[in-house]
Amino acid sequence: MKRKYLLSLTLIVLIFLVACTSGTEQPNQLEKHSEQNKQGIELPATDRAGNEISIPEEINRIISMSPGNTELLIELGFKDKIIATDTYSAHLVPEGTPLFDMMTPDAEQMVALEPDIIFATGMSMAGGTDPYKPIKDMGICVAYIPASDSIESIYEDIMFFANSLKVPEKGREIVDNMKSKIKEFQKIGETIKDKKTVYFEISAAPYIYSFGNGVFLNEMIEIIGAENILADHSMWISVSEETVISADPDVIITNVDYLDDPVAEIKSRPGWQNIKALKNNNVYRVENDVTSHSNHKIIEGLKQMAEAVYPDIYQYEN
């Protein structure tokens, strides 16, 4: 339990640091930075961090270094091409698949696996150094995908993967399906006049973290027709208990996954008992993966959030 808590907290802090240092702008891979290959399919010439890359014409051996990347590769139909992953992706791949530390990957062991491409996370650069430089110096393609801050950027991430793997049609299918479902949520959300206020917690006490505007989760709250109590703040933020108590949210959502019962932990906090969300028993837990990984799974995250905030309006069969 303690180890899982520390690992999860480390990831939260890293997300915060990367968001503050790397900015929110990413190259638009849907429109530019591409080169034409022999089959007439455009291959991106830069990764999602803006680095120039040379993607191999044929990709059969992939190393994926974040669970969000791994989930998307599987959705695109490339599970059988994944030869190694980060430790957080272990549950997504067959037992015995080589695993690497997300922050300090073993370059020598990676090279020995002879990957065609490595899809890395922007969090690996949080320390200011590039742990993949020795690998890139050996001619292996390393594509960085920083965590996206907006839903539009998530679409672009998906198309970057799809174009890199020469399956643009599958990428467009995923994106179009996401857009269609989001429109359904928006259509309902726009009819809600008495909007509930929401506090969404991504890290529990004593290191409480949440987010303001400029984060895709804030967009998701607005899409379902609610209001984030921290919308006047920007990006990922450390939150004081006094701020939440003063805001008196109608609903509290948590996606904390390193506690057995994060809802009970919130309800047990001194001074929180008079918050409307607690008095009305409107404190809910949603799955972490579908509300923290910036990929196609946010649609399931929207569903869970909508049902938590407006159970009488959004009703779906499980």
Short mmCIF file of N, CA and C in Angstrom, two decimals, residues 111-201:
data_model
loop_
_atom_site.label_atom_id
_atom_site.label_comp_id
_atom_site.label_asym_id
_atom_site.label_seq_id
_atom_site.Cartn_x
_atom_site.Cartn_y
_atom_site.Cartn_z
N VAL A 111 17.95 -1.41 -26.08
CA VAL A 111 18.61 -1.59 -27.38
C VAL A 111 18.72 -3.07 -27.72
N ALA A 112 18.97 -3.90 -26.71
CA ALA A 112 19.10 -5.34 -26.93
C ALA A 112 17.82 -5.96 -27.46
N LEU A 113 16.68 -5.32 -27.19
CA LEU A 113 15.40 -5.83 -27.68
C LEU A 113 15.16 -5.48 -29.14
N GLU A 114 16.01 -4.65 -29.71
CA GLU A 114 15.94 -4.25 -31.12
C GLU A 114 14.57 -3.67 -31.51
N PRO A 115 14.13 -2.63 -30.80
CA PRO A 115 12.84 -2.02 -31.15
C PRO A 115 12.94 -1.21 -32.44
N ASP A 116 11.83 -1.15 -33.16
CA ASP A 116 11.75 -0.27 -34.33
C ASP A 116 11.45 1.16 -33.89
N ILE A 117 10.68 1.28 -32.81
CA ILE A 117 10.31 2.61 -32.31
C ILE A 117 9.99 2.51 -30.82
N ILE A 118 10.26 3.58 -30.10
CA ILE A 118 9.91 3.68 -28.69
C ILE A 118 8.99 4.89 -28.52
N PHE A 119 7.80 4.66 -27.98
CA PHE A 119 6.89 5.75 -27.68
C PHE A 119 7.07 6.10 -26.21
N ALA A 120 7.68 7.27 -25.95
CA ALA A 120 8.03 7.68 -24.59
C ALA A 120 7.06 8.73 -24.07
N THR A 121 7.04 8.91 -22.77
CA THR A 121 6.20 9.92 -22.14
C THR A 121 7.00 11.18 -21.85
N GLY A 122 6.33 12.31 -21.91
CA GLY A 122 7.00 13.57 -21.61
C GLY A 122 7.49 13.66 -20.18
N MET A 123 6.90 12.85 -19.28
CA MET A 123 7.32 12.88 -17.88
C MET A 123 8.76 12.42 -17.71
N SER A 124 9.26 11.63 -18.66
CA SER A 124 10.64 11.16 -18.57
C SER A 124 11.64 12.31 -18.65
N MET A 125 11.19 13.45 -19.18
CA MET A 125 12.07 14.61 -19.32
C MET A 125 11.94 15.59 -18.16
N ALA A 126 11.15 15.22 -17.13
CA ALA A 126 10.88 16.14 -16.02
C ALA A 126 12.15 16.57 -15.30
N GLY A 127 13.16 15.72 -15.29
CA GLY A 127 14.40 16.07 -14.61
C GLY A 127 15.31 16.96 -15.41
N GLY A 128 14.92 17.28 -16.65
CA GLY A 128 15.72 18.17 -17.48
C GLY A 128 16.72 17.47 -18.38
N THR A 129 16.84 16.15 -18.25
CA THR A 129 17.74 15.39 -19.11
C THR A 129 16.93 14.37 -19.91
N ASP A 130 17.50 13.93 -21.02
CA ASP A 130 16.83 12.98 -21.89
C ASP A 130 17.40 11.58 -21.65
N PRO A 131 16.66 10.71 -20.95
CA PRO A 131 17.18 9.37 -20.66
C PRO A 131 17.29 8.50 -21.90
N TYR A 132 16.69 8.94 -23.01
CA TYR A 132 16.72 8.14 -24.23
C TYR A 132 17.80 8.58 -25.21
N LYS A 133 18.58 9.58 -24.84
CA LYS A 133 19.61 10.08 -25.76
C LYS A 133 20.56 8.99 -26.24
N PRO A 134 21.07 8.11 -25.35
CA PRO A 134 21.96 7.05 -25.84
C PRO A 134 21.29 6.14 -26.86
N ILE A 135 19.99 5.95 -26.69
CA ILE A 135 19.24 5.10 -27.62
C ILE A 135 19.06 5.80 -28.96
N LYS A 136 18.72 7.09 -28.91
CA LYS A 136 18.56 7.86 -30.15
C LYS A 136 19.89 7.98 -30.89
N ASP A 137 20.98 8.08 -30.14
CA ASP A 137 22.30 8.18 -30.76
C ASP A 137 22.66 6.92 -31.53
N MET A 138 22.00 5.81 -31.20
CA MET A 138 22.25 4.55 -31.90
C MET A 138 21.33 4.38 -33.10
N GLY A 139 20.52 5.40 -33.39
CA GLY A 139 19.67 5.38 -34.57
C GLY A 139 18.28 4.83 -34.37
N ILE A 140 17.90 4.57 -33.14
CA ILE A 140 16.55 4.06 -32.86
C ILE A 140 15.60 5.23 -32.69
N CYS A 141 14.44 5.14 -33.31
CA CYS A 141 13.47 6.23 -33.25
C CYS A 141 12.78 6.26 -31.89
N VAL A 142 12.85 7.42 -31.23
CA VAL A 142 12.16 7.63 -29.96
C VAL A 142 11.20 8.80 -30.15
N ALA A 143 9.91 8.54 -29.99
CA ALA A 143 8.89 9.58 -30.15
C ALA A 143 8.32 9.94 -28.78
N TYR A 144 8.45 11.21 -28.43
CA TYR A 144 7.93 11.69 -27.15
C TYR A 144 6.48 12.15 -27.30
N ILE A 145 5.64 11.72 -26.36
CA ILE A 145 4.24 12.15 -26.33
C ILE A 145 3.95 12.75 -24.96
N PRO A 146 4.07 14.08 -24.81
CA PRO A 146 3.73 14.72 -23.53
C PRO A 146 2.24 14.54 -23.23
N ALA A 147 1.89 14.54 -21.96
CA ALA A 147 0.48 14.44 -21.58
C ALA A 147 -0.28 15.65 -22.12
N SER A 148 -1.35 15.39 -22.84
CA SER A 148 -2.11 16.48 -23.45
C SER A 148 -2.99 17.18 -22.43
N ASP A 149 -3.16 18.49 -22.63
CA ASP A 149 -3.95 19.29 -21.70
C ASP A 149 -5.38 19.51 -22.19
N SER A 150 -5.64 19.26 -23.47
CA SER A 150 -6.97 19.52 -24.02
C SER A 150 -7.48 18.31 -24.78
N ILE A 151 -8.78 18.25 -24.96
CA ILE A 151 -9.38 17.15 -25.72
C ILE A 151 -8.95 17.24 -27.18
N GLU A 152 -8.86 18.44 -27.72
CA GLU A 152 -8.40 18.60 -29.10
C GLU A 152 -7.00 18.03 -29.27
N SER A 153 -6.15 18.26 -28.30
CA SER A 153 -4.78 17.74 -28.36
C SER A 153 -4.77 16.22 -28.24
N ILE A 154 -5.72 15.66 -27.52
CA ILE A 154 -5.84 14.20 -27.43
C ILE A 154 -6.16 13.63 -28.81
N TYR A 155 -7.05 14.29 -29.54
CA TYR A 155 -7.35 13.85 -30.91
C TYR A 155 -6.07 13.82 -31.74
N GLU A 156 -5.26 14.86 -31.59
CA GLU A 156 -4.02 14.95 -32.36
C GLU A 156 -3.03 13.86 -31.95
N ASP A 157 -3.00 13.54 -30.66
CA ASP A 157 -2.15 12.43 -30.20
C ASP A 157 -2.55 11.13 -30.89
N ILE A 158 -3.85 10.88 -30.92
CA ILE A 158 -4.36 9.65 -31.53
C ILE A 158 -3.96 9.57 -32.99
N MET A 159 -4.09 10.69 -33.70
CA MET A 159 -3.73 10.69 -35.12
C MET A 159 -2.22 10.59 -35.32
N PHE A 160 -1.44 11.10 -34.36
CA PHE A 160 0.02 10.93 -34.45
C PHE A 160 0.36 9.45 -34.41
N PHE A 161 -0.20 8.73 -33.47
CA PHE A 161 0.04 7.28 -33.39
C PHE A 161 -0.45 6.59 -34.66
N ALA A 162 -1.66 6.92 -35.08
CA ALA A 162 -2.24 6.25 -36.25
C ALA A 162 -1.43 6.51 -37.51
N ASN A 163 -0.99 7.74 -37.71
CA ASN A 163 -0.18 8.07 -38.88
C ASN A 163 1.19 7.42 -38.80
N SER A 164 1.77 7.38 -37.60
CA SER A 164 3.08 6.76 -37.42
C SER A 164 3.05 5.28 -37.76
N LEU A 165 1.91 4.65 -37.48
CA LEU A 165 1.77 3.20 -37.69
C LEU A 165 1.05 2.87 -38.99
N LYS A 166 0.81 3.90 -39.80
CA LYS A 166 0.19 3.73 -41.12
C LYS A 166 -1.23 3.17 -41.06
N VAL A 167 -1.97 3.58 -40.03
CA VAL A 167 -3.38 3.20 -39.94
C VAL A 167 -4.23 4.46 -39.69
N PRO A 168 -4.11 5.46 -40.59
CA PRO A 168 -4.85 6.71 -40.37
C PRO A 168 -6.35 6.52 -40.32
N GLU A 169 -6.88 5.55 -41.08
CA GLU A 169 -8.32 5.32 -41.08
C GLU A 169 -8.80 4.89 -39.70
N LYS A 170 -8.03 4.00 -39.07
CA LYS A 170 -8.41 3.55 -37.72
C LYS A 170 -8.34 4.71 -36.74
N GLY A 171 -7.34 5.56 -36.87
CA GLY A 171 -7.24 6.73 -36.01
C GLY A 171 -8.43 7.65 -36.17
N ARG A 172 -8.80 7.92 -37.43
CA ARG A 172 -9.95 8.79 -37.68
C ARG A 172 -11.24 8.18 -37.14
N GLU A 173 -11.34 6.87 -37.23
CA GLU A 173 -12.51 6.18 -36.70
C GLU A 173 -12.63 6.39 -35.18
N ILE A 174 -11.51 6.26 -34.48
CA ILE A 174 -11.51 6.46 -33.03
C ILE A 174 -11.87 7.91 -32.69
N VAL A 175 -11.24 8.85 -33.39
CA VAL A 175 -11.49 10.27 -33.13
C VAL A 175 -12.94 10.64 -33.44
N ASP A 176 -13.44 10.18 -34.58
CA ASP A 176 -14.82 10.50 -34.96
C ASP A 176 -15.81 9.93 -33.96
N ASN A 177 -15.53 8.73 -33.48
CA ASN A 177 -16.40 8.12 -32.49
C ASN A 177 -16.39 8.92 -31.18
N MET A 178 -15.20 9.38 -30.79
CA MET A 178 -15.10 10.21 -29.58
C MET A 178 -15.89 11.50 -29.74
N LYS A 179 -15.72 12.16 -30.89
CA LYS A 179 -16.40 13.43 -31.13
C LYS A 179 -17.92 13.26 -31.10
N SER A 180 -18.39 12.16 -31.68
CA SER A 180 -19.82 11.88 -31.71
C SER A 180 -20.37 11.71 -30.30
N LYS A 181 -19.66 10.96 -29.48
CA LYS A 181 -20.13 10.71 -28.11
C LYS A 181 -20.04 11.97 -27.25
N ILE A 182 -19.00 12.76 -27.47
CA ILE A 182 -18.87 14.01 -26.71
C ILE A 182 -20.02 14.96 -27.07
N LYS A 183 -20.41 14.98 -28.33
CA LYS A 183 -21.54 15.83 -28.74
C LYS A 183 -22.82 15.41 -28.02
N GLU A 184 -22.97 14.10 -27.79
CA GLU A 184 -24.15 13.62 -27.07
C GLU A 184 -24.16 14.16 -25.64
N PHE A 185 -23.00 14.12 -24.99
CA PHE A 185 -22.90 14.67 -23.64
C PHE A 185 -23.16 16.18 -23.65
N GLN A 186 -22.56 16.87 -24.62
CA GLN A 186 -22.72 18.32 -24.70
C GLN A 186 -24.18 18.71 -24.92
N LYS A 187 -24.86 17.96 -25.75
CA LYS A 187 -26.27 18.26 -26.05
C LYS A 187 -27.10 18.22 -24.77
N ILE A 188 -26.83 17.23 -23.93
CA ILE A 188 -27.55 17.14 -22.66
C ILE A 188 -27.06 18.22 -21.70
N GLY A 189 -25.74 18.40 -21.63
CA GLY A 189 -25.17 19.37 -20.71
C GLY A 189 -25.67 20.78 -20.95
N GLU A 190 -25.88 21.13 -22.21
CA GLU A 190 -26.34 22.48 -22.55
C GLU A 190 -27.77 22.75 -22.09
N THR A 191 -28.53 21.69 -21.81
CA THR A 191 -29.91 21.87 -21.36
C THR A 191 -30.01 22.08 -19.85
N ILE A 192 -28.91 21.85 -19.15
CA ILE A 192 -28.91 21.95 -17.69
C ILE A 192 -28.73 23.42 -17.28
N LYS A 193 -29.73 23.97 -16.67
CA LYS A 193 -29.70 25.39 -16.28
C LYS A 193 -29.14 25.57 -14.86
N ASP A 194 -29.55 24.71 -13.96
CA ASP A 194 -29.08 24.80 -12.57
C ASP A 194 -27.83 23.93 -12.44
N LYS A 195 -26.70 24.51 -12.79
CA LYS A 195 -25.46 23.73 -12.86
C LYS A 195 -24.89 23.45 -11.46
N LYS A 196 -24.51 22.20 -11.24
CA LYS A 196 -23.90 21.83 -9.97
C LYS A 196 -22.42 22.20 -9.98
N THR A 197 -21.91 22.51 -8.80
CA THR A 197 -20.48 22.79 -8.66
C THR A 197 -19.76 21.52 -8.23
N VAL A 198 -18.57 21.32 -8.80
CA VAL A 198 -17.83 20.07 -8.61
C VAL A 198 -16.41 20.35 -8.14
N TYR A 199 -15.97 19.56 -7.18
CA TYR A 199 -14.56 19.53 -6.79
C TYR A 199 -14.03 18.14 -7.15
N PHE A 200 -12.99 18.09 -7.98
CA PHE A 200 -12.42 16.82 -8.45
C PHE A 200 -11.02 16.69 -7.87
N GLU A 201 -10.82 15.65 -7.07
CA GLU A 201 -9.54 15.46 -6.38
C GLU A 201 -8.72 14.34 -7.02
#
